[in-house]
Backbone as numpy.savetxt, mean C-alpha at the origin, in Angstrom:
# Nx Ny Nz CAx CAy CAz Cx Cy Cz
21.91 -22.21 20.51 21.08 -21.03 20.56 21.61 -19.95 19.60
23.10 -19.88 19.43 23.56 -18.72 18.76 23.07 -19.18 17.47
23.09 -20.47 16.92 22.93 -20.69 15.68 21.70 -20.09 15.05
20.67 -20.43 15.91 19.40 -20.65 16.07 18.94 -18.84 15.21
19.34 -17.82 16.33 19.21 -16.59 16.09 19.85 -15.96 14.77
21.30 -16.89 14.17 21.76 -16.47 13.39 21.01 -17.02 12.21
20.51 -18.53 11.87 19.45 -18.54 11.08 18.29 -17.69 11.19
17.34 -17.13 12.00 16.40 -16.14 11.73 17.04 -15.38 11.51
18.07 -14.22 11.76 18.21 -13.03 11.04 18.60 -13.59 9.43
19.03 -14.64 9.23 19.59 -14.95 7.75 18.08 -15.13 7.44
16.77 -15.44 7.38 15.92 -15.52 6.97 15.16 -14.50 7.01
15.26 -13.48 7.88 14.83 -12.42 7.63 15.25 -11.56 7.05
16.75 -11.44 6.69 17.54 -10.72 5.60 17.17 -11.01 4.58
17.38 -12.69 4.17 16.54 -13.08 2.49 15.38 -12.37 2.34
14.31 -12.00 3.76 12.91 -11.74 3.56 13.05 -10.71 2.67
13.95 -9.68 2.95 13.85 -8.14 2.26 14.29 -8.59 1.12
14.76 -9.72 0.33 15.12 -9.64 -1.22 13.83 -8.68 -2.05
12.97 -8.93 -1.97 11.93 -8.06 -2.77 11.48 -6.40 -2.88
12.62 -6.08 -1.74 12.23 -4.36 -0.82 12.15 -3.23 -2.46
12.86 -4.00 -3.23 12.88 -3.48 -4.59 11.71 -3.20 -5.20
11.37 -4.43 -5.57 9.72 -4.45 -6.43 8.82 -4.10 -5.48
8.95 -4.11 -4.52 8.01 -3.57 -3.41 7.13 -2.10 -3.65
9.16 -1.19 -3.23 9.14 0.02 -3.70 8.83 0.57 -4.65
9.36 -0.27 -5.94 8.80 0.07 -7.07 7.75 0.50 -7.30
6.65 -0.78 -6.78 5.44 -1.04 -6.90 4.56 -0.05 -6.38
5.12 0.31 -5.10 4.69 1.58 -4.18 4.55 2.91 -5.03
5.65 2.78 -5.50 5.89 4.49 -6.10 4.94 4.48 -7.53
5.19 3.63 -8.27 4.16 3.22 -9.28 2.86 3.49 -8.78
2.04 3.12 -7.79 0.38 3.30 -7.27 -0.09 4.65 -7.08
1.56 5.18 -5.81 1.59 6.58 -5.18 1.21 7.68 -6.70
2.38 7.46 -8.08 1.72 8.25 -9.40 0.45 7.79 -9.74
0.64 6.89 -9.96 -1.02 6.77 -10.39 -2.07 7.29 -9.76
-2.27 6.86 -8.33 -3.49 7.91 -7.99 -3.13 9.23 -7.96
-1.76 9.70 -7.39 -1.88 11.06 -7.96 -2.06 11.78 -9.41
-2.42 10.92 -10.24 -2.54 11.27 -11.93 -4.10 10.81 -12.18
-4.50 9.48 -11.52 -5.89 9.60 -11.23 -7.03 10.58 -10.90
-6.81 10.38 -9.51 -7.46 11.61 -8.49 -6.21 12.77 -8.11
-6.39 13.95 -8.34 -5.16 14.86 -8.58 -5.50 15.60 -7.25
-5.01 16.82 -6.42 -5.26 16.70 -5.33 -6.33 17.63 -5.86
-7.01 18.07 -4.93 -8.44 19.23 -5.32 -9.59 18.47 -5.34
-9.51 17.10 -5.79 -10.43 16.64 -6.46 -11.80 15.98 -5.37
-12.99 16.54 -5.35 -13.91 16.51 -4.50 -14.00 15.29 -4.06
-14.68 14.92 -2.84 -14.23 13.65 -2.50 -15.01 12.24 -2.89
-16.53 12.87 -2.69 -17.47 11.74 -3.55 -16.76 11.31 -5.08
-16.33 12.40 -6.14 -15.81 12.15 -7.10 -14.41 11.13 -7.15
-13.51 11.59 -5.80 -12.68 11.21 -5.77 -12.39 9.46 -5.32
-13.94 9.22 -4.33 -13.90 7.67 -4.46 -14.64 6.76 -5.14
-15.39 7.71 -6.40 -15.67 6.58 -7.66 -14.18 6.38 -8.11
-13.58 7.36 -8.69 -12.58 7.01 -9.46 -11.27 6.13 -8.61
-11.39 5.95 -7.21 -10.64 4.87 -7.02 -11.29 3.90 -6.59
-12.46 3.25 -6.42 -13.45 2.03 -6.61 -13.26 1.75 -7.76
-12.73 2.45 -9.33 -12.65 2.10 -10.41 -11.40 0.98 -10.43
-10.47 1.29 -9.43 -9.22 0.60 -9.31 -9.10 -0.59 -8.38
-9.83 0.14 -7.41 -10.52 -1.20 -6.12 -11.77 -1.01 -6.00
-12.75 -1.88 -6.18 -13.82 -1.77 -5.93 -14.23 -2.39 -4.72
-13.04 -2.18 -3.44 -13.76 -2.52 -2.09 -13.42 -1.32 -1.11
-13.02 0.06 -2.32 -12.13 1.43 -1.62 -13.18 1.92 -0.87
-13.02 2.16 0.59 -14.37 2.57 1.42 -13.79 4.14 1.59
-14.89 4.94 2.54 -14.12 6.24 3.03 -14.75 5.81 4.74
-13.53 5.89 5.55 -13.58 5.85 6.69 -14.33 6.90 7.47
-15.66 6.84 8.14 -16.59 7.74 7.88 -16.29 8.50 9.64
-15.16 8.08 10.36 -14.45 9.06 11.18 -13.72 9.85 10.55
-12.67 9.77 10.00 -11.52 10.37 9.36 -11.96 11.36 8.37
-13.10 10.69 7.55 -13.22 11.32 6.08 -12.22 10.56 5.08
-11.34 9.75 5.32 -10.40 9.46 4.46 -10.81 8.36 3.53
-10.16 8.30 2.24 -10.54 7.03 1.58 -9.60 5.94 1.34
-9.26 4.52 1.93 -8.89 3.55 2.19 -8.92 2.81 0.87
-7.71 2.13 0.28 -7.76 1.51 -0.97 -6.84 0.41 -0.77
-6.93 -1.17 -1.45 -6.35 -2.42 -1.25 -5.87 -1.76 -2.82
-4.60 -2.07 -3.58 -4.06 -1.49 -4.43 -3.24 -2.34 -5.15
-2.60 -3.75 -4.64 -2.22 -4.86 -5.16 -1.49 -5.80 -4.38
-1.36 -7.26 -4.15 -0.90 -7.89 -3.78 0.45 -8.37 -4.36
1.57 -8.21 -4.20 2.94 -9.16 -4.71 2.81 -10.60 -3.90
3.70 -11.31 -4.79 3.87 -12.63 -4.09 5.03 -12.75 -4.17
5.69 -13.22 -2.90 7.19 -12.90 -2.57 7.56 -14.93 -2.64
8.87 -14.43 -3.58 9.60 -15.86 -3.14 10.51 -16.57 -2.38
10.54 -15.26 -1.22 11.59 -15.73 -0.29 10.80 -16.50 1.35
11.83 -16.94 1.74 11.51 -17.94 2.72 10.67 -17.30 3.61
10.94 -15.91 4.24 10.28 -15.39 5.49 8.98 -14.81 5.11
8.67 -14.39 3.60 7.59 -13.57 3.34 6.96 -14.36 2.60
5.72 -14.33 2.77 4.49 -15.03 1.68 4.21 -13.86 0.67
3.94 -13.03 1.10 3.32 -11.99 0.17 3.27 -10.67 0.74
2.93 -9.15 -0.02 3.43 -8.03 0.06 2.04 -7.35 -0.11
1.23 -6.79 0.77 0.05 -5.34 0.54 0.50 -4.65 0.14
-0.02 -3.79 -0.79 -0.01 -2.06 -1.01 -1.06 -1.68 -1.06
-1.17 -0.77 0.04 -2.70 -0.13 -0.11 -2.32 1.33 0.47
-3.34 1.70 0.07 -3.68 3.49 -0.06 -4.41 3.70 0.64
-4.12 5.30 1.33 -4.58 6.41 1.82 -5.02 7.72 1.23
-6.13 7.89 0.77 -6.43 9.16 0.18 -6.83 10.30 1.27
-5.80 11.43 1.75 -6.59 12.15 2.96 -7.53 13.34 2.58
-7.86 13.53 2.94 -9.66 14.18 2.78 -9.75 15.35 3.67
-9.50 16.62 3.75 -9.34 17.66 4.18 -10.45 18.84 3.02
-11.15 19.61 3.92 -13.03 20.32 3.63 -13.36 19.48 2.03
-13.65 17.99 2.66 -14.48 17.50 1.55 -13.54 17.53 0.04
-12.06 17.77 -0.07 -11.00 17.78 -1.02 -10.00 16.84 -1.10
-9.79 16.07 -2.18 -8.16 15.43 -1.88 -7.11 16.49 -1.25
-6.20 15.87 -0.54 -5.22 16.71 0.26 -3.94 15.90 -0.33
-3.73 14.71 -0.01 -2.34 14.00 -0.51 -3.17 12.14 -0.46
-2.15 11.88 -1.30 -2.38 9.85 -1.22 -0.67 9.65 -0.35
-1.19 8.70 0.53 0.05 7.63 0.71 0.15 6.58 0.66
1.16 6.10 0.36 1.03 4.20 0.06 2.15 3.45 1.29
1.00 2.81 1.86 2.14 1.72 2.53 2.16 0.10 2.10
3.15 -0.68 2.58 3.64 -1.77 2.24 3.32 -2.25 2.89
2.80 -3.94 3.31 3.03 -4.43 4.16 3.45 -5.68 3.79
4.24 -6.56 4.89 4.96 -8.10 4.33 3.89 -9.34 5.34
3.21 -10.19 4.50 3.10 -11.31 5.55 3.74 -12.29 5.77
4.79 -11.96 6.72 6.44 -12.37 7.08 6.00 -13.45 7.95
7.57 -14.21 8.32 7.41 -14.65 9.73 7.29 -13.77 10.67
């Protein structure tokens, strides 16, 4: 059993080999839409110009916010298949307010 647990954390440690290009990748999107859509920027305006980047970017019509798929990595380590980055554009009186980017891993 001890072994057992000590191989999954060793495979889930390899998982994070990529936390690098991940980040990278993250911070890379996070400038871009902020150099894209800058904050101010009205919001109809603001989700042509990121449908220009994803053209499946919806605006969540509770929130007001606009939702963006932003790129897929493909990871070569054992625990992870592959890496989301997708975006949050928040939407405060009909204006960009801020973008955030999260990561996600489809791990074990």
């Amino acid at each position: 059993m001890r072994r057992l647990r000590f191989l999954i954390f060793i495979c889930v440690f390899v998982g994070c080999d990529n936390t690098n290009v991940v980040n990278d990748r993250a911070l890379y999107w996070k400038n871009e839409l902020e150099t894209l859509v800058p904050i101010g920027t009205p919001k109809e305006h603001a989700l042509r110009l990121i449908q220009e980047v994803d053209p499946t970017a919806s605006e969540n019509l509770f929130s007001g916010h606009i939702y963006s798929n932003l790129e897929i990595l493909e990871s070569d380590s054992l625990s992870c298949k592959n890496w989301a980055i997708t975006g949050t554009t928040t939407i405060t009186n009909n204006i960009v307010y801020e973008h955030s980017i999260a990561s996600v891993g489809r791990c074990l």
